[in-house]
Tab-separated table of C-alpha atoms (C1' of nucleotides) in Angstrom:
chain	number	residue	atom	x	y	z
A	16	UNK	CA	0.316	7.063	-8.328
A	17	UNK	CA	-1.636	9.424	-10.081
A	18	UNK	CA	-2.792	8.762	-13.915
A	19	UNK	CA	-0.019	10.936	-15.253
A	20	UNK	CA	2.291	8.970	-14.164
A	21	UNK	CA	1.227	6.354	-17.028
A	22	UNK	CA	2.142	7.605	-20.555
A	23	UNK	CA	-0.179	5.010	-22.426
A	24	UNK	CA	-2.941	3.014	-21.027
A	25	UNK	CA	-3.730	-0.127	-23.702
A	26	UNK	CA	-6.655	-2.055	-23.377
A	27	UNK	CA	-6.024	-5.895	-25.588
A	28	UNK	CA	-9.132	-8.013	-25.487
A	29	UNK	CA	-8.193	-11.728	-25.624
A	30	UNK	CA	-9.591	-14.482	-27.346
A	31	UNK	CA	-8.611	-17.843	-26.321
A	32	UNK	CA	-9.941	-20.794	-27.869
A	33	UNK	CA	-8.968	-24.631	-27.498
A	34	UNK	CA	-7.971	-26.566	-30.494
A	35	UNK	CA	-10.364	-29.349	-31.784
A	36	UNK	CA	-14.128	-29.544	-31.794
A	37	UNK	CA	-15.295	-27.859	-28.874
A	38	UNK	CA	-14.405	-24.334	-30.035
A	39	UNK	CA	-16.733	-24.293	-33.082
A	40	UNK	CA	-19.725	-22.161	-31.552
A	41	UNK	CA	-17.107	-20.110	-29.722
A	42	UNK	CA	-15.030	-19.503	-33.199
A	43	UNK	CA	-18.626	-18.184	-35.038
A	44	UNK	CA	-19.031	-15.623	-32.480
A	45	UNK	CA	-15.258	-14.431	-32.359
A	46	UNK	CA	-14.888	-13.962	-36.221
A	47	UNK	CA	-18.354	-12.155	-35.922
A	48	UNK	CA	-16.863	-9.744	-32.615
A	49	UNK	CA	-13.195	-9.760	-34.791
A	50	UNK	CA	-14.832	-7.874	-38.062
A	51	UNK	CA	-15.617	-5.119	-35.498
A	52	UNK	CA	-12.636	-4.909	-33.660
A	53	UNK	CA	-9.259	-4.751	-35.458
A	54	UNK	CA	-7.978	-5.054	-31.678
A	55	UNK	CA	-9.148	-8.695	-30.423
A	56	UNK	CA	-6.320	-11.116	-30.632
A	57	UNK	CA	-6.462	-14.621	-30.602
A	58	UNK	CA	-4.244	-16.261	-28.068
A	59	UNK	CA	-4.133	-20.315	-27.621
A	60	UNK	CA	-5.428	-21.307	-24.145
A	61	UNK	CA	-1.684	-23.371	-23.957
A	62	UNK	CA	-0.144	-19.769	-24.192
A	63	UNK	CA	1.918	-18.605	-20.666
A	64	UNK	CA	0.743	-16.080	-18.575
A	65	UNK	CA	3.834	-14.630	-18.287
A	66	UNK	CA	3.716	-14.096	-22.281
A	67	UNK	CA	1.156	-11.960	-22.331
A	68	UNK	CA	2.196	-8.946	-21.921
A	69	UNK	CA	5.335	-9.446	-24.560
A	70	UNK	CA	2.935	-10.545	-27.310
A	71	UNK	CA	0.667	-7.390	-26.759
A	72	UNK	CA	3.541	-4.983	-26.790
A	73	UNK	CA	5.167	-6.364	-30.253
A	74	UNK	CA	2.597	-4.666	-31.648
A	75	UNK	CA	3.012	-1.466	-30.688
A	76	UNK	CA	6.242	-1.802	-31.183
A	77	UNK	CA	5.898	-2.432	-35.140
A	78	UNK	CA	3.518	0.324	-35.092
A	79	UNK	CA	6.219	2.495	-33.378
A	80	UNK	CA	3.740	3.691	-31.152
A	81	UNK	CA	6.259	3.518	-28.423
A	82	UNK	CA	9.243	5.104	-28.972
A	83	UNK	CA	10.771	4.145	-25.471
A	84	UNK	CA	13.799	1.028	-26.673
A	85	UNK	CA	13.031	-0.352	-22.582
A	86	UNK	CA	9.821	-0.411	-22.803
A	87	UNK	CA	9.408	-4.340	-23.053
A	88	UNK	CA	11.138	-4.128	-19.148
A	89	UNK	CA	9.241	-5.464	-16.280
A	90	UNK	CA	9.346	-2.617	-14.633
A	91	UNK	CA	8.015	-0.643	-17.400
A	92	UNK	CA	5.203	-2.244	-17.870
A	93	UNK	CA	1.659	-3.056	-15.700
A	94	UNK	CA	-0.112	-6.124	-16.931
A	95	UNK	CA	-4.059	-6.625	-15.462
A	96	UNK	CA	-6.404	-9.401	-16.387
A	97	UNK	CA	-10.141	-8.817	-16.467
A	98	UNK	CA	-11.501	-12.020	-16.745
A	99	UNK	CA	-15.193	-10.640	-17.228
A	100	UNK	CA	-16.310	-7.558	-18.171
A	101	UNK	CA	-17.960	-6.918	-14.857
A	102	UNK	CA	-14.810	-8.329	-13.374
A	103	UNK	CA	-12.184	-6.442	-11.329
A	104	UNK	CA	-8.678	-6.302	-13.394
A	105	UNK	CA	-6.535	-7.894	-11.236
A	106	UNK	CA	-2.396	-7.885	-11.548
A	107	UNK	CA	-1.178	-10.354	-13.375
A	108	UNK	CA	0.746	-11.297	-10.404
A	109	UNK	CA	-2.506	-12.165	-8.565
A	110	UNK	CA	-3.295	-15.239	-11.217
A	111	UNK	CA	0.513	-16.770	-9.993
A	112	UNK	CA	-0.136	-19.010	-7.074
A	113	UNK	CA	3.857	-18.751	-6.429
A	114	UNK	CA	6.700	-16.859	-7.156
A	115	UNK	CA	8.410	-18.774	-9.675
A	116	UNK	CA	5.343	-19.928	-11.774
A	117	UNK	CA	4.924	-17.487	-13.917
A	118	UNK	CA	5.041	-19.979	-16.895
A	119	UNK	CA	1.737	-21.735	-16.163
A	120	UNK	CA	-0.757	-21.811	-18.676
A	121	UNK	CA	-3.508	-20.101	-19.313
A	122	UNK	CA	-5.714	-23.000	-19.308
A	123	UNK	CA	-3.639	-24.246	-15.932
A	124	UNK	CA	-4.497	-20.554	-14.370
A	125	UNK	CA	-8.275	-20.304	-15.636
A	126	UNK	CA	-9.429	-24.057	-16.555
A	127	UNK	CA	-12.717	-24.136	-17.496
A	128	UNK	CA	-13.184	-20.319	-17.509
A	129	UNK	CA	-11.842	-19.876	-20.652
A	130	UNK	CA	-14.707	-22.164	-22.341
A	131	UNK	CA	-17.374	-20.468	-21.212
A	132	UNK	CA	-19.896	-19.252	-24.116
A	133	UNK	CA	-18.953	-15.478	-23.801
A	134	UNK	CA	-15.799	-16.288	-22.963
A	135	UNK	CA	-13.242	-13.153	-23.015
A	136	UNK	CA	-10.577	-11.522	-21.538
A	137	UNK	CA	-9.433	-8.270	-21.391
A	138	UNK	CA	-5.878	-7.380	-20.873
A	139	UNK	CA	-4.867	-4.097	-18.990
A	140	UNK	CA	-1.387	-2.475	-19.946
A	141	UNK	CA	-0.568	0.208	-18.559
A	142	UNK	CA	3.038	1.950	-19.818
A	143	UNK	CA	5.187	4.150	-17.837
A	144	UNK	CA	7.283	7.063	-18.156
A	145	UNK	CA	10.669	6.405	-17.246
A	146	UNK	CA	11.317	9.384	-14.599
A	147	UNK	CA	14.458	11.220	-15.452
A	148	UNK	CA	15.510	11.370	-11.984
A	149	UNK	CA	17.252	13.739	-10.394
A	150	UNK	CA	18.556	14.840	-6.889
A	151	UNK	CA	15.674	17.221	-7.076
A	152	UNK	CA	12.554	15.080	-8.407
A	153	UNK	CA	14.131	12.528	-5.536
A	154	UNK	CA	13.025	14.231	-3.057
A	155	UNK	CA	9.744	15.661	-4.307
A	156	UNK	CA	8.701	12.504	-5.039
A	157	UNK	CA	9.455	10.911	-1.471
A	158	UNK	CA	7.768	13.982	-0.013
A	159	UNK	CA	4.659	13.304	-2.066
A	160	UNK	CA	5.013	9.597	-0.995
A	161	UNK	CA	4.967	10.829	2.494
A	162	UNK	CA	1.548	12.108	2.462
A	163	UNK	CA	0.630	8.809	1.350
A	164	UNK	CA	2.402	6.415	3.447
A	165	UNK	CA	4.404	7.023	7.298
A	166	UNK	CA	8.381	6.929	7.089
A	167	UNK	CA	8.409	3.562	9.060
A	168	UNK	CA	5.718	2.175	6.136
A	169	UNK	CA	8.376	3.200	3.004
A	170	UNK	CA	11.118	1.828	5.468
A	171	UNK	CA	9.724	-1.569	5.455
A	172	UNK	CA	8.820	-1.475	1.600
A	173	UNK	CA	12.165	-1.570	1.084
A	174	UNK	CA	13.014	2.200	0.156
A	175	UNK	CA	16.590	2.839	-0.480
A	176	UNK	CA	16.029	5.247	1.741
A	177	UNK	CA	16.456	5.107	5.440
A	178	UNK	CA	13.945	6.340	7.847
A	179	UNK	CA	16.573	8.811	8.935
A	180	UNK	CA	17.194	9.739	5.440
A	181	UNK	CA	13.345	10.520	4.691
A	182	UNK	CA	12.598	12.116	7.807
A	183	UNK	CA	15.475	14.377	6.834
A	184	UNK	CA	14.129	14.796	3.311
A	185	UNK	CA	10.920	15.434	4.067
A	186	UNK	CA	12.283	18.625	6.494
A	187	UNK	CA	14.129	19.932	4.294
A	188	UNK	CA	16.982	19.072	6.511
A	189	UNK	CA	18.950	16.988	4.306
A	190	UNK	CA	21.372	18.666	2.998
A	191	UNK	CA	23.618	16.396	1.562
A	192	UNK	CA	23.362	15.655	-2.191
A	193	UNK	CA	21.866	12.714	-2.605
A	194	UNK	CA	24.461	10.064	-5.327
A	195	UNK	CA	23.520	9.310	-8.390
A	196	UNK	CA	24.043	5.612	-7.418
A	197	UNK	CA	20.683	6.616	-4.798
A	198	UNK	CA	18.645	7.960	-6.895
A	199	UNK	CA	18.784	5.829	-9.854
A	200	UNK	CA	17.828	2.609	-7.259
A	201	UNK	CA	15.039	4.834	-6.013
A	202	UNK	CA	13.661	5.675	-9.254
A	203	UNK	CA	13.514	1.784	-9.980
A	204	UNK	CA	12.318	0.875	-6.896
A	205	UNK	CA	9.406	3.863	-7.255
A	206	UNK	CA	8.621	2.080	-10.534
A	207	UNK	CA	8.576	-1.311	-9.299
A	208	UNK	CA	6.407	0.083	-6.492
A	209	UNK	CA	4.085	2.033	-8.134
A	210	UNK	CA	3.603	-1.210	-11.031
A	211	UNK	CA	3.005	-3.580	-8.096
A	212	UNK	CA	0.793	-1.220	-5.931
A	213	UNK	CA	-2.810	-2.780	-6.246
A	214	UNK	CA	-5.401	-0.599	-7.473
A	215	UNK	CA	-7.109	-0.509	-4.303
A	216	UNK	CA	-4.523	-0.069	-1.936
A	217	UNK	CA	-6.029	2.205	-0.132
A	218	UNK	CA	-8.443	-0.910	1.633
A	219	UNK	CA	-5.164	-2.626	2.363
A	220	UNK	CA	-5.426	-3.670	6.083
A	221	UNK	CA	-1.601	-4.729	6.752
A	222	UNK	CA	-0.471	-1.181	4.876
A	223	UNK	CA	-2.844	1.025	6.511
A	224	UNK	CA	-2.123	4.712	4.250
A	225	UNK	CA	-1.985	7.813	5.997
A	226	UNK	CA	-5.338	9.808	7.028
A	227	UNK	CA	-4.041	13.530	6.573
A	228	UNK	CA	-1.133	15.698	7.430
A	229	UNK	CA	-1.355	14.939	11.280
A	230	UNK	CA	-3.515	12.311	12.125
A	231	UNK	CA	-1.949	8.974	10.600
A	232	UNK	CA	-3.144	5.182	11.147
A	233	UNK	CA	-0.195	3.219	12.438
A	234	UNK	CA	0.013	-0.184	11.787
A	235	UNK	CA	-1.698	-2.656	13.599
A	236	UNK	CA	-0.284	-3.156	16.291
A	237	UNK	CA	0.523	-7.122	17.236
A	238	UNK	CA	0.485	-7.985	20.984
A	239	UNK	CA	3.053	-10.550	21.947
A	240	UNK	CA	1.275	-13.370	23.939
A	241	UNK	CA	2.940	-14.831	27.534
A	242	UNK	CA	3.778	-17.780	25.135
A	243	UNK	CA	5.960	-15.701	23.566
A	244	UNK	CA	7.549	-12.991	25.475
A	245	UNK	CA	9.742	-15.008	27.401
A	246	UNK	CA	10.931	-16.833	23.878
A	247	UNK	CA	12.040	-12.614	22.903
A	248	UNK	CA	13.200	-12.087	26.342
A	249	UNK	CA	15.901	-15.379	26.434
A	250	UNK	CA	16.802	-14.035	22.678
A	251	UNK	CA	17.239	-10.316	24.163
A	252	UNK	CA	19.440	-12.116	27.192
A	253	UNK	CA	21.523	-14.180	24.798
A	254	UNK	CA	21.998	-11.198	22.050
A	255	UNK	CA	20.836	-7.616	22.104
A	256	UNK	CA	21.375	-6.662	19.092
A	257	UNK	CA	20.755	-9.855	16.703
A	258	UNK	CA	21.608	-9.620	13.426
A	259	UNK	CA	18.493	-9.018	10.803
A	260	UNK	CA	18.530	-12.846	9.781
A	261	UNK	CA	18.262	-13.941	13.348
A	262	UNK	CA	15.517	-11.399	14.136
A	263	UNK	CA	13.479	-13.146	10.906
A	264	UNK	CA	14.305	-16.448	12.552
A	265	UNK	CA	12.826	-15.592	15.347
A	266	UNK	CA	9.571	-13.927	13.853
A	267	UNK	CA	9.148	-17.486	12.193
A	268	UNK	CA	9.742	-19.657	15.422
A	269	UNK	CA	7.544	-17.134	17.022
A	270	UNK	CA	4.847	-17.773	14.343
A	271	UNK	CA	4.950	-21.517	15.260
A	272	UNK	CA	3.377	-21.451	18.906
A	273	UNK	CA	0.469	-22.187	19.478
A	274	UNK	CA	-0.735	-18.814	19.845
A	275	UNK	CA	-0.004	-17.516	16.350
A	276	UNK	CA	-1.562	-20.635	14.932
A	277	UNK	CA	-4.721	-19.740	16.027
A	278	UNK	CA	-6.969	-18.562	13.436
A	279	UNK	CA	-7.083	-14.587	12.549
A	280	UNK	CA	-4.207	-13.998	14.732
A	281	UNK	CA	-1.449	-11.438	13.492
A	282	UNK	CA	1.591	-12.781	11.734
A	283	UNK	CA	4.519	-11.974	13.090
A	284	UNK	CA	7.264	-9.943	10.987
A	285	UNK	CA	10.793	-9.094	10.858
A	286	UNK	CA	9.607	-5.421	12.097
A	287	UNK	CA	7.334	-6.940	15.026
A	288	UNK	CA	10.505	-8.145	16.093
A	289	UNK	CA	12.989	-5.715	15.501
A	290	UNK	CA	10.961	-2.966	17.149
A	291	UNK	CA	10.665	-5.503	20.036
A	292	UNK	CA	14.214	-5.286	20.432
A	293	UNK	CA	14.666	-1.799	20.026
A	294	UNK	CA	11.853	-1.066	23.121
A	295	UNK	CA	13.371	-4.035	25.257
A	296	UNK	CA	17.305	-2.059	24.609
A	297	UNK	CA	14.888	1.324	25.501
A	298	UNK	CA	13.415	-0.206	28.506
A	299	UNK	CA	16.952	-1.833	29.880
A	300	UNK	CA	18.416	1.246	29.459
A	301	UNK	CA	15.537	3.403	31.290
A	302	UNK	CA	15.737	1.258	34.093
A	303	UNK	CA	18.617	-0.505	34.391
A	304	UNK	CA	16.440	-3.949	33.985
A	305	UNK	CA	14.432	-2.488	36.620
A	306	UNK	CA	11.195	-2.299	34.345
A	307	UNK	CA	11.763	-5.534	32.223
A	308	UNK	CA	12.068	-7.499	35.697
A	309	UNK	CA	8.630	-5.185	37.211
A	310	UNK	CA	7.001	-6.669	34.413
A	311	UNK	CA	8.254	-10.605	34.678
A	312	UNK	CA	7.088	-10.463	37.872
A	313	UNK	CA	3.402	-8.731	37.611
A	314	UNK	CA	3.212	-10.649	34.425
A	315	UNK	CA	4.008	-13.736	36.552
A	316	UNK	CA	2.925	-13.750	39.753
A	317	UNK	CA	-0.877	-13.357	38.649
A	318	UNK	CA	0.151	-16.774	37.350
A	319	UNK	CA	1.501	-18.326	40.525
A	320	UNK	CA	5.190	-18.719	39.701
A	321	UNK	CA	7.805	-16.572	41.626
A	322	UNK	CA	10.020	-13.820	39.898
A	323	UNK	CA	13.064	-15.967	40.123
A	324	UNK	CA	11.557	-19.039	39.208
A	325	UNK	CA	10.933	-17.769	36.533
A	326	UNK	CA	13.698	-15.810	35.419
A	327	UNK	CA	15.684	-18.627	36.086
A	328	UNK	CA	13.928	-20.897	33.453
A	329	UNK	CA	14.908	-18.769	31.231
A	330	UNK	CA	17.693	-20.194	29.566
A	331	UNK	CA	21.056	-18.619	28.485
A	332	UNK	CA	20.991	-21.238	25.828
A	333	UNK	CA	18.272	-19.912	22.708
A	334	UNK	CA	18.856	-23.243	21.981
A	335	UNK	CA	16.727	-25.101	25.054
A	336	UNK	CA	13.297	-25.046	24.754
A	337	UNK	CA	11.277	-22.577	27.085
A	338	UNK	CA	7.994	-23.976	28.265
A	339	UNK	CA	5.047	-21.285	28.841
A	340	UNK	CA	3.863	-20.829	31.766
A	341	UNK	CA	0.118	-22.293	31.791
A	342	UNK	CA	-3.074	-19.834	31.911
B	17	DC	C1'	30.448	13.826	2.190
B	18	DA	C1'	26.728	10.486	1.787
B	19	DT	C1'	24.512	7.273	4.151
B	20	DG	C1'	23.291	3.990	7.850
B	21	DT	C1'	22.117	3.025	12.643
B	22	DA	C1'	21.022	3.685	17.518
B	23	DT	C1'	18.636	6.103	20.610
B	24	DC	C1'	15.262	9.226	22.480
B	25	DG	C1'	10.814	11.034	23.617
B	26	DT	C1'	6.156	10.721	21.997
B	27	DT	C1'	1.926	8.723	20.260
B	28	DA	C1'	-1.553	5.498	19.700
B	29	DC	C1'	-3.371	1.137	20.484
B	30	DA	C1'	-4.661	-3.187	23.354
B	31	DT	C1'	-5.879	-4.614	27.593
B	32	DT	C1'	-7.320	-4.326	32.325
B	33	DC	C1'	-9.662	-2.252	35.963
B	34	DC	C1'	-13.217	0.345	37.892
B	35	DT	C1'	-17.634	2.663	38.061
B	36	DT	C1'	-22.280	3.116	36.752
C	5	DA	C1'	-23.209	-5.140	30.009
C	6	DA	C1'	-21.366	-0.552	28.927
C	7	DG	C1'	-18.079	2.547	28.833
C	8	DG	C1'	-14.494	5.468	30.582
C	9	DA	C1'	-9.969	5.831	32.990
C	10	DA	C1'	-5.591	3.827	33.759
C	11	DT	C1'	-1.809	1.163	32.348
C	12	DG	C1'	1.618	-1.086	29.443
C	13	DT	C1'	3.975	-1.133	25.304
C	14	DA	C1'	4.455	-1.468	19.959
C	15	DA	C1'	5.073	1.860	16.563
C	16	DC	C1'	6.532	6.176	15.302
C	17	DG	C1'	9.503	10.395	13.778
C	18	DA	C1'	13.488	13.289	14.986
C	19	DT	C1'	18.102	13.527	15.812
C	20	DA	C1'	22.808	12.432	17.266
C	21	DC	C1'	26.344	9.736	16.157
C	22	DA	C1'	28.915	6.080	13.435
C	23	DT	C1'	30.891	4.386	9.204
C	24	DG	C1'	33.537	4.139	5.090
DNA sequence: CATGTATCGTTACATTCCTT
DNA sequence: AAGGAATGTAACGATACATG
């Protein structure tokens, strides 16, 4: 979001050194950079990443620089790590190789970076406001998010609110008060959002941003191979309306054939899927079957098999296994 | 009343087919 | 080949209806 949105922006430059005899040369020239700059901190190369950004705030705390008590949160706070100068800051989350690791060392994340000659690091914070959200700033804020990003994009983000809900909103057609309960999990997950959003989101490929008022890139769209179709279609027979955790199942068996595997080819997602199902309900209902069964059989019969061939290998079970039909 | 969900019609994209 | 038209369908936003 826009700088504004940020009440302080703190730049920390790090020192790291390693204990014992290596870090001699290095120590001369970081007492010499140290006179100079009352803001260089030494930080031991064993030190977690996920300490960082505590240790850099205690200051500012003690200087009472920051008069927000929360401001230690998470959510509060963006960490970035410019390894060089020259260097990109990147999220702190970037240097984690998995959720859950967040206590690796510095040394473990950087190795042999850290003993470079001009080795420093410069440590991005970046403090927000907390919002005082109301009904009202609720929905200016999703309407400014909607020139950003399409109601379907925020949907899948996880915004507490629905697609219905920001179409609404963003008509001024909602005219329900939104509960307090709503907005104050909006306002956190806007913070967590905004924290997490890379700086150059905008070259994101799988969150394609919106070009203008009318004209908006949709997301990529994925193409279901003949592999997989009839593994959604036996699915669709079984259940029409699965249940979110089998539609997630499904988007990871479908990731499994063959076709997925291949390199560069689309992942598919819980969305893929569940849109799937939503156009397969559309297209039953349009034609009574009619134009799912037109397009088993021109789908199939450029491939030799009969319609009813091969509508009868697909099985009720979702159990058996459904073999493709070969190319 | 506040919110979620299903459905509908539309749009845009991927692929195929046809013409040059 | 190139490229434009036609076709099929995933993705989309609006809205009606359901839920608690």
């Amino acid at each position: 979001m826009e700088e504004s949105e940020y009440c302080e922006k703190v730049r920390f430059r790090v020192v790291l050194h390693r204990p014992g005899n290596s870090s001699v040369e290095q120590g001369a020239k970081f007492s010499e950079i140290s006179e100079q700059d009352q803001s260089f901190v030494y930080i031991e190369s064993s030190s977690n990443l996920s300490s960082l950004a505590a240790k850099f705030l205690q200051p500012l705390y003690e200087q009472g620089r920051v008069e927000d008590k929360d401001i230690l949160k998470a959510s509060n706070v963006k960490v970035f790590i410019q390894v060089r100068p020259t260097w990109k800051p990147l999220p702190l989350s970037s240097f984690v190789y998995k959720q859950n690791q967040s206590d690796l060392s510095l040394e473990t994340v950087f190795g042999p970076l850290l003993y470079v000659n001009d080795s420093e690091m410069v440590v991005h914070l970046h403090l927000c406001n907390e919002k005082n959200w109301t009904d009202e700033t609720a929905r200016d804020v999703v309407k400014q998010l909607l020139q950003s990003y399409s109601q379907t994009q925020l949907e899948r983000l996880n915004c507490p609110f629905s697609q219905g809900m920001l179409s609404q909103i963003s008509r001024d057609q909602y005219y329900c008060k939104v509960s307090a309960e709503k907005i104050r999990l909006f306002g956190q997950w806007y913070n967590a959002m905004m924290l997490s959003k890379p700086e150059d989101a905008d070259d994101n490929e799988d969150m394609p941003l919106k070009r203008g008022s009318y004209v908006m890139q949709r997301s990529k769209k994925i193409v279901f191979s003949k592999e997989e179709l009839p593994l959604l279609r036996a699915s669709f027979k079984a259940l029409s309306h699965p249940s979110t955790q089998r539609m997630t199942e499904l988007a990871e068996e479908l990731n499994k054939t063959e076709f997925r595997k291949t390199h560069g080819r689309k992942k598919v997602d819980f969305c893929h899927v569940n849109n799937w199902f939503k156009n397969e309900r559309s297209r039953v209902r349009k034609g009574n079957h009619e134009f799912s069964q037109v397009a088993y059989r021109t789908e199939y019969s450029m491939l030799g098999s009969g319609t009813e061939g091969v509508l009868l290998g697909i099985k009720e079970s979702e159990d058996n296994e459904i073999t493709s039909p070969v190319s």
